[in-house]
XYZ file of C-alpha atoms in Angstrom:
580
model
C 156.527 3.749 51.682
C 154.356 1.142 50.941
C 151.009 0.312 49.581
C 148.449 -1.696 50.173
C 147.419 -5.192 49.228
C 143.746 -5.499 47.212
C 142.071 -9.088 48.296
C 139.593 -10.282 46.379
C 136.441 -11.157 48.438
C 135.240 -13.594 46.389
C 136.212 -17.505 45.700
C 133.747 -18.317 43.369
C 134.879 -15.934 40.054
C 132.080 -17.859 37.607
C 129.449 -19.638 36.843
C 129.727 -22.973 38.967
C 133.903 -22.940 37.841
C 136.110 -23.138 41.020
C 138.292 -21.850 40.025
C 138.100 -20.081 36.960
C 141.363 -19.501 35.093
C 141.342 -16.129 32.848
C 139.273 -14.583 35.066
C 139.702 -10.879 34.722
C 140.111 -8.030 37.604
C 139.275 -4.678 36.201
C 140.506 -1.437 38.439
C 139.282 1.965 37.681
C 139.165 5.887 38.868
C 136.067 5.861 41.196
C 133.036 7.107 39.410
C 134.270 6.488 35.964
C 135.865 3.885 33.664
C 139.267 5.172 33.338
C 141.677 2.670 33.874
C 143.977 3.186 37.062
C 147.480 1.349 38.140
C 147.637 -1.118 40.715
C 151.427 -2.265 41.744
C 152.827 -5.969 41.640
C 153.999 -4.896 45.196
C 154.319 -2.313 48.422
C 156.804 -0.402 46.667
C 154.458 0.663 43.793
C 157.271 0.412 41.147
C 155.934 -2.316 38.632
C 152.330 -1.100 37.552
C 150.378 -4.684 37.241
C 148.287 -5.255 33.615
C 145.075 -3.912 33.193
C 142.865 -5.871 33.915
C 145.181 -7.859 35.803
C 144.791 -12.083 34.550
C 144.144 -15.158 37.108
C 146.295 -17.854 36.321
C 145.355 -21.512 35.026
C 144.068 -21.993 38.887
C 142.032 -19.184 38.981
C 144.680 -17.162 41.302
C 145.336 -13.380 40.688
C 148.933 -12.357 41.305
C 149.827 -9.735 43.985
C 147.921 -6.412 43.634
C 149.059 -3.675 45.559
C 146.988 -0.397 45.304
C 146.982 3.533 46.622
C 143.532 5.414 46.515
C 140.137 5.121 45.681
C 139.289 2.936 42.976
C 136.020 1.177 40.911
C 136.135 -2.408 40.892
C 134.887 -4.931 38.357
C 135.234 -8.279 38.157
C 134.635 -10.588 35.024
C 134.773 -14.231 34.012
C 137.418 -15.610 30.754
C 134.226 -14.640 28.552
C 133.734 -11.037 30.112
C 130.799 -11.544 31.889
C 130.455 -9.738 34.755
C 130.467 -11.112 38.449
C 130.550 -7.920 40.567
C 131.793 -4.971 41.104
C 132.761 -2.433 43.622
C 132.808 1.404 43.840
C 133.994 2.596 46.019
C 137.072 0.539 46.999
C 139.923 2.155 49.195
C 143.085 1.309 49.950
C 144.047 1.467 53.883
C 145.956 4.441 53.022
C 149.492 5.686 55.151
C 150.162 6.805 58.485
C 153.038 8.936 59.528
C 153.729 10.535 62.570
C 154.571 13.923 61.521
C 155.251 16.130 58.298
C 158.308 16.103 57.589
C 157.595 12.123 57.658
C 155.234 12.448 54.837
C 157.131 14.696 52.930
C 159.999 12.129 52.509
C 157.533 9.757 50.921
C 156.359 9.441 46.771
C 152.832 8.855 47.992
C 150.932 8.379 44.097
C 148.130 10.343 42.699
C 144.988 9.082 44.887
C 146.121 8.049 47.919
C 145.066 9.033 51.353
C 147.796 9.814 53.695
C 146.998 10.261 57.443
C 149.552 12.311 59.864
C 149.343 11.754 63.593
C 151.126 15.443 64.362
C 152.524 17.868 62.746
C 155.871 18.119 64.525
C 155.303 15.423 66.713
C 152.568 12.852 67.248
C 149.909 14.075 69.303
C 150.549 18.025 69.188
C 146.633 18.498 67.795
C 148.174 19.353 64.742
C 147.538 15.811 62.811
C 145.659 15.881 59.862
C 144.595 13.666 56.560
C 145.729 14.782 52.982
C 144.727 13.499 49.330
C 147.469 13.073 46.910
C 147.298 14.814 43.751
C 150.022 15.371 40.544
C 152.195 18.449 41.366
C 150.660 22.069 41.593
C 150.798 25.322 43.426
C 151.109 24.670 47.148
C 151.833 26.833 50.542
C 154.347 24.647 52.384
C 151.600 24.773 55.408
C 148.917 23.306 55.040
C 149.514 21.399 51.219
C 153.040 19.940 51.348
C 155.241 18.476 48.419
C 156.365 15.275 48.891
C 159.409 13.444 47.485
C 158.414 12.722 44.453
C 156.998 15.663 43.360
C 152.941 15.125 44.180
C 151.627 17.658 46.424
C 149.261 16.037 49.990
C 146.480 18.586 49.960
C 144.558 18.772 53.287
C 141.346 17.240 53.477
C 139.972 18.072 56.662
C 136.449 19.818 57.197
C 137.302 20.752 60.324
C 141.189 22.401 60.392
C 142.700 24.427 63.067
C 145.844 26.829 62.909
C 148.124 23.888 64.754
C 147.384 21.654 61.451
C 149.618 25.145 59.578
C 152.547 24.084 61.818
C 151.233 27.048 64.752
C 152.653 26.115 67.773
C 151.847 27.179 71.295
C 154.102 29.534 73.285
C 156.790 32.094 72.189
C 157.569 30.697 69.083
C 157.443 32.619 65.915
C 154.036 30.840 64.094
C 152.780 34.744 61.839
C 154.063 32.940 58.658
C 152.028 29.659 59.774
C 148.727 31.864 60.826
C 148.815 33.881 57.909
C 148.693 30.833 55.725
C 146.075 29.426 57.693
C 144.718 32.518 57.320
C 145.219 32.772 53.228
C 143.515 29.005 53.033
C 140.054 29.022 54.465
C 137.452 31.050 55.769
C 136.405 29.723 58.969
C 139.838 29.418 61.180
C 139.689 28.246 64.715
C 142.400 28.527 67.693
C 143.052 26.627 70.412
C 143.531 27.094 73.962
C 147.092 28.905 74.117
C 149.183 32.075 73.232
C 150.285 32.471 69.674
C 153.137 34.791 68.981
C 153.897 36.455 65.799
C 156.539 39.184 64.342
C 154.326 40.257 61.448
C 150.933 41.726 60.963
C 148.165 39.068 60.125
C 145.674 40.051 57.504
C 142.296 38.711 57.080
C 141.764 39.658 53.859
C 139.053 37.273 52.421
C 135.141 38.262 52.564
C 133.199 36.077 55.465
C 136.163 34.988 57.221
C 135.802 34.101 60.761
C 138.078 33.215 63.697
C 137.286 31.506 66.075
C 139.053 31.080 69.276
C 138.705 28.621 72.883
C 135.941 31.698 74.099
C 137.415 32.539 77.531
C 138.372 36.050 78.226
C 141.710 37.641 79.638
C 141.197 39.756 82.412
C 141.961 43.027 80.556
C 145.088 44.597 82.351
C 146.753 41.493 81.430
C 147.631 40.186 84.816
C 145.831 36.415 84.065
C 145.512 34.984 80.751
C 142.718 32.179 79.506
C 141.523 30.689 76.405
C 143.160 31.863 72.885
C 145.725 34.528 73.484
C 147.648 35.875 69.900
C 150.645 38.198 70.923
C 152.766 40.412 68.986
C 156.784 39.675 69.047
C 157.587 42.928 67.082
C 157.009 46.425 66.289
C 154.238 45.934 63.179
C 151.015 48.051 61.845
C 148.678 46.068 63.912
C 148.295 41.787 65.268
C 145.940 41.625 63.063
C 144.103 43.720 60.104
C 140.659 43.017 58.866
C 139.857 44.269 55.341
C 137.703 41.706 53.858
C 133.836 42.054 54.376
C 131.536 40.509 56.496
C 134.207 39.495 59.067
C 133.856 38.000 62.260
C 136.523 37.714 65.658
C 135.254 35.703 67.974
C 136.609 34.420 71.597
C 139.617 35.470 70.719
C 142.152 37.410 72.486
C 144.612 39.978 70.727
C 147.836 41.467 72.970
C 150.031 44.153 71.812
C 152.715 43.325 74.503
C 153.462 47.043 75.093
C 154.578 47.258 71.299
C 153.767 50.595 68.718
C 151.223 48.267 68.005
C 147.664 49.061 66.927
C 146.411 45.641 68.255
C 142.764 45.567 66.339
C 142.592 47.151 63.167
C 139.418 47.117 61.262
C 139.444 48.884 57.815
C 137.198 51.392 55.620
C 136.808 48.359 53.359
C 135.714 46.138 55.977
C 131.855 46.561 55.634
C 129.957 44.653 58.469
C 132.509 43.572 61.101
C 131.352 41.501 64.361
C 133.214 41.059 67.305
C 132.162 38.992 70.419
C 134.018 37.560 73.411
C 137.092 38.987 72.840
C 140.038 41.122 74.245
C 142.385 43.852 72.573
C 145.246 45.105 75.446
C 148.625 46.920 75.548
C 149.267 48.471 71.985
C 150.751 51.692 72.544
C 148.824 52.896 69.199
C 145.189 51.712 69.741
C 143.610 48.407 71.167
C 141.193 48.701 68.725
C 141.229 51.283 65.191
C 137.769 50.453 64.051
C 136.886 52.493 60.627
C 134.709 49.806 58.984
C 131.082 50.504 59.151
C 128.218 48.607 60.606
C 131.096 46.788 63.335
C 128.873 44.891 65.920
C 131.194 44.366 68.626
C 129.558 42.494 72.102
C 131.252 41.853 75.153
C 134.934 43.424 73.951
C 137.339 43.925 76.564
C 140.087 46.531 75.745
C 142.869 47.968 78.185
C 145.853 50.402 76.922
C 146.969 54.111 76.219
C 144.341 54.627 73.909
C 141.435 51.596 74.080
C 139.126 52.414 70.769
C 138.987 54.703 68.100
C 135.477 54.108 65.980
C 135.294 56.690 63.248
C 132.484 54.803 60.861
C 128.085 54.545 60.686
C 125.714 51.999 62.073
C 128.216 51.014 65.023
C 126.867 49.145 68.605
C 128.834 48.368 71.347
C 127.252 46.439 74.125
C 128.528 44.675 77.268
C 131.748 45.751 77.205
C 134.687 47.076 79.660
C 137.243 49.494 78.135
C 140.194 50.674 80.332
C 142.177 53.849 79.360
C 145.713 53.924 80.472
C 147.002 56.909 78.636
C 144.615 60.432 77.624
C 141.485 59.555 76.048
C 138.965 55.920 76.816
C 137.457 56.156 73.526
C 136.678 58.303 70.860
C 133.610 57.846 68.606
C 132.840 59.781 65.210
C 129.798 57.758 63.752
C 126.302 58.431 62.371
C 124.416 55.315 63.956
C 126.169 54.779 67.021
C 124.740 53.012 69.800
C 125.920 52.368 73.027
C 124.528 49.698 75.735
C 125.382 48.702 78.426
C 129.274 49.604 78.288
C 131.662 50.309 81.431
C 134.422 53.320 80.156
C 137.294 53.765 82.663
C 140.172 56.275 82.426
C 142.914 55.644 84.915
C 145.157 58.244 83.319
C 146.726 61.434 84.962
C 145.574 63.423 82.240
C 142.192 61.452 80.907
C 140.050 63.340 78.573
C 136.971 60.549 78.940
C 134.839 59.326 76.021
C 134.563 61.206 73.341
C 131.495 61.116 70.536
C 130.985 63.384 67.538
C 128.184 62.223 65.061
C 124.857 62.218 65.255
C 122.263 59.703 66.043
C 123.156 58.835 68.789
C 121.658 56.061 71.194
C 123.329 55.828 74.751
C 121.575 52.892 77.128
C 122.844 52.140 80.881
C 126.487 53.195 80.562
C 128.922 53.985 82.944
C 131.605 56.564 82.365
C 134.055 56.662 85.389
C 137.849 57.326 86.058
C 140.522 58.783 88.103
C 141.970 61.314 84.980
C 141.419 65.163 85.000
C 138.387 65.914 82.425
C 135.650 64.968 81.665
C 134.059 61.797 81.678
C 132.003 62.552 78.714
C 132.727 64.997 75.961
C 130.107 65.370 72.775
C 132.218 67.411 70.487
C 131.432 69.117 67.036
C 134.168 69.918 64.376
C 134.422 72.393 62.141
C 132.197 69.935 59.238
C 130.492 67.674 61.655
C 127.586 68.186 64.079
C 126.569 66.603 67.128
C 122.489 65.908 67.258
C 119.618 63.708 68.016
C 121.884 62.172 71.256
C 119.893 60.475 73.541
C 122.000 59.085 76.646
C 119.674 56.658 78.441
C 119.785 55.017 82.285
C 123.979 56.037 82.485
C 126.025 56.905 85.715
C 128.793 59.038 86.181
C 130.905 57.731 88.276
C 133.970 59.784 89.746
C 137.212 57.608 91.345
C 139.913 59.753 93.604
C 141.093 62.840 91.533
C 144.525 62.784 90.383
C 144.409 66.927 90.152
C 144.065 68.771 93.685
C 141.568 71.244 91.835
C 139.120 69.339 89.881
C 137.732 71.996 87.588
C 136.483 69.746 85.076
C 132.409 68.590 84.690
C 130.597 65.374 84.396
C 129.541 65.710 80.465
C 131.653 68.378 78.507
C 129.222 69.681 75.626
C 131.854 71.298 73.337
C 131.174 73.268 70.538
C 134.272 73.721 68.039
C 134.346 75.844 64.612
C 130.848 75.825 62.577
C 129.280 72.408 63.631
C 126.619 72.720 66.016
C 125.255 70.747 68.875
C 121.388 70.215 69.069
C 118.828 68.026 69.916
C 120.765 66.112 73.062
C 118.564 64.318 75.464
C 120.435 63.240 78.659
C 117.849 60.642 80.894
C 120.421 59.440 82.915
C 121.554 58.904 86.987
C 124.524 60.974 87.921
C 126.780 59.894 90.906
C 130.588 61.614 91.741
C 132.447 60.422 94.814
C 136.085 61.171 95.806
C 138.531 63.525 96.855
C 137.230 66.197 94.298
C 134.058 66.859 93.049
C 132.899 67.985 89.165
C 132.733 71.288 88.755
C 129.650 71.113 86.563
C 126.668 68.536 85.788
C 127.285 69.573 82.253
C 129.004 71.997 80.711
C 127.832 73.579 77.921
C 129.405 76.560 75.220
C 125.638 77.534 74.325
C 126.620 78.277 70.748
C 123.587 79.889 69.159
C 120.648 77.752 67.826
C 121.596 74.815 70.248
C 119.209 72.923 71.623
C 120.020 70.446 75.161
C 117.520 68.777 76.803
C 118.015 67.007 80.400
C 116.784 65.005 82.636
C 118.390 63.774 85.427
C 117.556 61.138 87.349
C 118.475 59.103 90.467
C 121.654 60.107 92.780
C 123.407 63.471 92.297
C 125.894 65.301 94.239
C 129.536 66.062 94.417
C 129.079 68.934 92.093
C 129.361 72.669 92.113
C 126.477 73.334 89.777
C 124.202 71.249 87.228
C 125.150 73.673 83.947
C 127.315 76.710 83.721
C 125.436 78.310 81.724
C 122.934 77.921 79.202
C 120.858 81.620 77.583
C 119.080 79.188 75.126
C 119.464 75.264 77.010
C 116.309 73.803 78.032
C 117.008 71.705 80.993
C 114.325 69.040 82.440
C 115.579 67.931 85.807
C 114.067 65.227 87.287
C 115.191 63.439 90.925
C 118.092 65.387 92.061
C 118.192 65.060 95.937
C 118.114 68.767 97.486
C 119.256 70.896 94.389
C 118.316 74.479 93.972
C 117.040 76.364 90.807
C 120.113 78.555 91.256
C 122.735 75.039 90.068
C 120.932 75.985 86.723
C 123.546 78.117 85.952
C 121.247 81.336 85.291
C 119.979 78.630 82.336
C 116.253 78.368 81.781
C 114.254 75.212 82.710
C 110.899 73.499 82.046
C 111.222 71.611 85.291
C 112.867 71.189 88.488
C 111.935 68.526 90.702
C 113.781 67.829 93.744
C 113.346 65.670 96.698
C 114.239 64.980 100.114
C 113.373 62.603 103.501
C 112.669 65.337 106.365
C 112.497 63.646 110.115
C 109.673 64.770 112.468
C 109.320 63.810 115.995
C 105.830 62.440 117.500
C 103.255 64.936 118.435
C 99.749 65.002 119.007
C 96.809 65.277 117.187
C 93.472 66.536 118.541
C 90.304 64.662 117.962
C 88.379 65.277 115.176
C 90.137 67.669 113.211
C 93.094 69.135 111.609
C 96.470 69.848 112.406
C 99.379 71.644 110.769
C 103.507 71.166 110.967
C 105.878 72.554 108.969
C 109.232 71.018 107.079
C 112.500 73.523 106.153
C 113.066 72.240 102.655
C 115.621 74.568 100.846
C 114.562 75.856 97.490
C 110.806 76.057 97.907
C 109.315 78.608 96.944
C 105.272 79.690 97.046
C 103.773 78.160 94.017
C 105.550 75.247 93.830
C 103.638 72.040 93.213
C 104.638 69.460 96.489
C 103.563 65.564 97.353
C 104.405 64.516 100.706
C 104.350 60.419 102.098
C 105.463 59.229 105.258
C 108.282 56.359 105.633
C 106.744 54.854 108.677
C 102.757 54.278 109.342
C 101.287 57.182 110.969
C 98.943 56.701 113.936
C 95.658 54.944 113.685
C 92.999 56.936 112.012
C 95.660 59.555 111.237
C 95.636 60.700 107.392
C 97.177 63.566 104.640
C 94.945 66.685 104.436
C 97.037 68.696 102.360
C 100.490 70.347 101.715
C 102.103 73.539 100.432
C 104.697 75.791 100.259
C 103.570 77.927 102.699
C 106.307 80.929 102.810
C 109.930 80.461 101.151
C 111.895 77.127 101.921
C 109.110 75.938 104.216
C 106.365 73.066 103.482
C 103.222 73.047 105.402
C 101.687 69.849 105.703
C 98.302 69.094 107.268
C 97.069 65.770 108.939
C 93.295 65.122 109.499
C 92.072 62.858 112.850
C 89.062 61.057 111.904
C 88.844 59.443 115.603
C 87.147 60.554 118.860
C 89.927 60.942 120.483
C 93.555 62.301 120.566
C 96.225 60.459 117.937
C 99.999 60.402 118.454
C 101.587 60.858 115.044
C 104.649 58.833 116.153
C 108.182 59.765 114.801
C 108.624 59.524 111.389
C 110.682 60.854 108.337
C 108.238 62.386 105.845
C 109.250 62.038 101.803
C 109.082 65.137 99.907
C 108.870 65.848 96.278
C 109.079 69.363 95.155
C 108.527 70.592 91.552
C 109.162 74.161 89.645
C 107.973 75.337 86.274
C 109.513 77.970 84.996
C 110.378 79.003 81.496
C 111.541 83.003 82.759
């Protein structure tokens, strides 16, 4: 190793003397005046006097120094002629670790590394030297002669531990990465480890190269970490105030729970991310207040969220196995979220808890039940849901006899299930249809409010039955009060686009047609509008039910003379009150 050589930037060392003999070179810690070794050469064996003497010429001997120093310089009398703080040697360059390690770098000096195993893997980094202390073997090293290189770098990432990208073993290396510093980042690349990671620390976040894996696993992009062996979970989160972000997680078809997020991990945030192929859960989420935005999870069993104050948002989660998620949180909102169960035997999303916020969701699948299950326990109930501007969605049926509805309202043991609003458009396709809307136990003192909106069919009935449900059903094509269920309703508004050929309308006055719209019935309260223009001067008059399942509606000529209505498909919008 060697050190480097101090020149003095000055000729002139006093007062009009050129040169000066005695002058005097002082060399001290930077910031204070504690004297500090220079060498007589590169080796840094001989320590030089301090201060170190010019000669009867004025010439200083060799000074060879390691560090950061304060500087004075002073005349044979001691007056001083300058000084300097602070002063730095050029410090030492290796090209790997295990270089540096073989050197007896001194206290102070700055020691540059162009890799970690070789020059140019991104793992290069710059340490300080400091006298011997604790140190991790991974990011502070020991060196030679005993002094430990402590890494200096602001900004570090998990190659400067000795990571390394592929199928190499590098847990030991992330976990001490991990055990260092709070804010960790990951390059571009799959990481492999055979032991669980913990993040342990309060605000620690990791941050990865923020591209997402497709979810199934098929293509792989940005920062990928991958188990090797069977373990707890990749990686456990326990501290608070933790953060995951662009960073993808893969169980590789281990026992494996792949994202585990503890009780005592208050206030977790996930973004950008993907959890896929545990064969326990992609993600175990217990920690409350978890934020988690645009997650992607795919496996046997994609999320289990038992905790309060939880939103999901943006995100795709793919069930291979029996359930797509299961939610039991106070708190829990949902926006904007794509569920999928591809399973033979998939049970759909499952929620118990209560306020509950559901906004523009989709809940489809191939499996067997249903897509949507609110479920009380025996100790917890199920109120003030409010699913928002959702679609059911229904893929090819893996059962020949779908018997199973859209949204399962179950009622189990003492916990009840009240106050549920369901706003939502509804839309089954496939070899099977649902036997049910929404099925519902109507335990006494249960309270479920509907209203459905947009697209529904493929469906035996909207409820199966309901002696105390209040359903509000609003923009069902073609439904009839009977799909109730014998349930009672506040409202039931269907609609439908009737065709009419041309015909003619006298001069002057009225005329009357009539539409077959099933359901109607005398009373009801009916708007009519026409898809097409009608004939010049042609306009509405009126419109009724005029006898069971027909609509009268009346067009007035304001013209002279005769009118052809022209052909035309007539939109009508039927609505029932009944509370009987």
């Amino acid at each position: 190793m060697a050190l480097s050589r101090f020149v003095l930037p000055y000729a002139d060392v006093g007062a009009g003397i050129r040169p000066s003999s005695g002058a005097k070179l002082f060399f001290y810690a930077t910031g204070t005046s504690t004297f500090k070794s220079t060498f007589t050469d590169s080796t840094g064996s001989t320590a030089n006097t301090n201060p170190v003497i010019a000669n009867a010429n004025g010439v200083f001997p060799a000074i060879f120094l390691s560090g950061i120093f304060n500087v004075a310089l002073k005349d044979a009398n001691d007056v001083q002629i300058w000084t300097a703080d602070p002063v730095y040697s050029s410090g030492l360059t290796f090209d790997t670790v295990a270089a540096m390690k073989t050197a007896s770098a001194p206290v102070g000096q700055l020691v540059t590394t162009k890799g970690y195993y070789v020059a140019g893997d991104g793992g290069g980094a710059t340490y300080f030297i400091v006298a011997a202390q604790a140190f991790d073997g991974y990011g502070d090293h020991q060196l030679s002669g005993g002094n430990i290189a402590v890494i200096q770098n602001t900004f570090k990432n998990v190659l400067m531990f000795g990571a390394v990208i592929g199928s190499t073993d590098s847990g030991l290396a992330m976990q001490a990465y991990l055990n260092y510093d709070l804010e960790l980042n990951f390059p571009t690349g799959t990481f492999s480890t055979s032991i669980e990671l913990l993040a342990t620390s309060t605000g620690q976040v990791l941050n990865g190269a923020h591209a997402m894996s497709e979810s199934n696993g098929s293509t792989e992009h940005g920062t990928l970490i991958r188990a090797l062996a069977v373990m707890d979970s990749v990686i456990k989160f326990s501290g608070e105030s933790s953060s995951l972000h662009g960073i993808n997680l893969d169980g590789a078809d281990l026992a494996v729970k792949v994202l585990d997020v503890t009780t005592d991990c208050y206030s977790f945030t996930t973004t950008n991310s993907t959890a896929r192929r545990g064969t326990s859960y992609e993600a175990y989420i217990l920690g409350n207040r978890a934020n988690m935005h645009n997650l992607r999870l795919y496996g046997v069993f994609p999320l289990y969220c038992k905790s309060t104050d939880v939103q999901l948002s943006d995100s795709r989660i793919i069930a291979t196995g029996n359930v797509v998620a299961t939610f039991d949180a106070s708190g829990l909102q949902l926006s904007h979220n794509h569920f999928t169960g591809i399973g033979a035997g998939t049970d759909g999303t499952t929620i118990t808890g209560s306020q509950i916020v559901g906004t523009g969701n989709i809940f489809d699948g191939n499996g067997s039940g249903p897509q949507l299950k609110l479920k009380s326990t025996t100790d917890t109930d199920v109120f003030n849901v409010d699913i928002q501007g959702g679609m059911f969605y229904q893929l090819d049926q893996l059962t020949a006899d779908d018997t199973f509805p859209a949204i399962e309202i179950e009622n189990n043991g003492s916990g009840a299930v009240s106050r549920v609003n369901i706003d939502t458009g509804f839309i089954s396709t496939g070899s099977n249809s649902y036997s049910y809307l929404v099925e519902y136990p109507a335990a006494t003192g249960d309270v479920v409010t509907m209203r459905l909106q947009g697209v529904a069919r493929g469906y035996t009935a909207i409820c199966n039955k309901a002696p105390l449900l209040v359903n509000i059903l609003d923009g069902a094509a073609g439904e009839s009060r009977s799909s109730f269920g014998g349930g009672k309703y506040l409202s039931f508004k269907s609609q439908s686009g009737i065709f009419k050929a041309s015909f003619s309308c006298a001069a002057n006055t009225t005329t009357a047609f009539t539409l077959a719209f099933t359901g109607a019935s005398v009373g009801d309260s009916v708007s009519v509008s026409a898809l097409n223009a009608l004939g010049t001067g042609l306009g509405f008059a009126s419109c009724r039910v005029s006898s069971a399942n027909v609509i009268e509606v009346t067009l007035i000529n304001a013209t002279g003379s005769s009118v052809a209505s022209g052909n035309n498909t007539y939109l009508i919008c039927l609505e029932n009150y009944s509370l009987t």
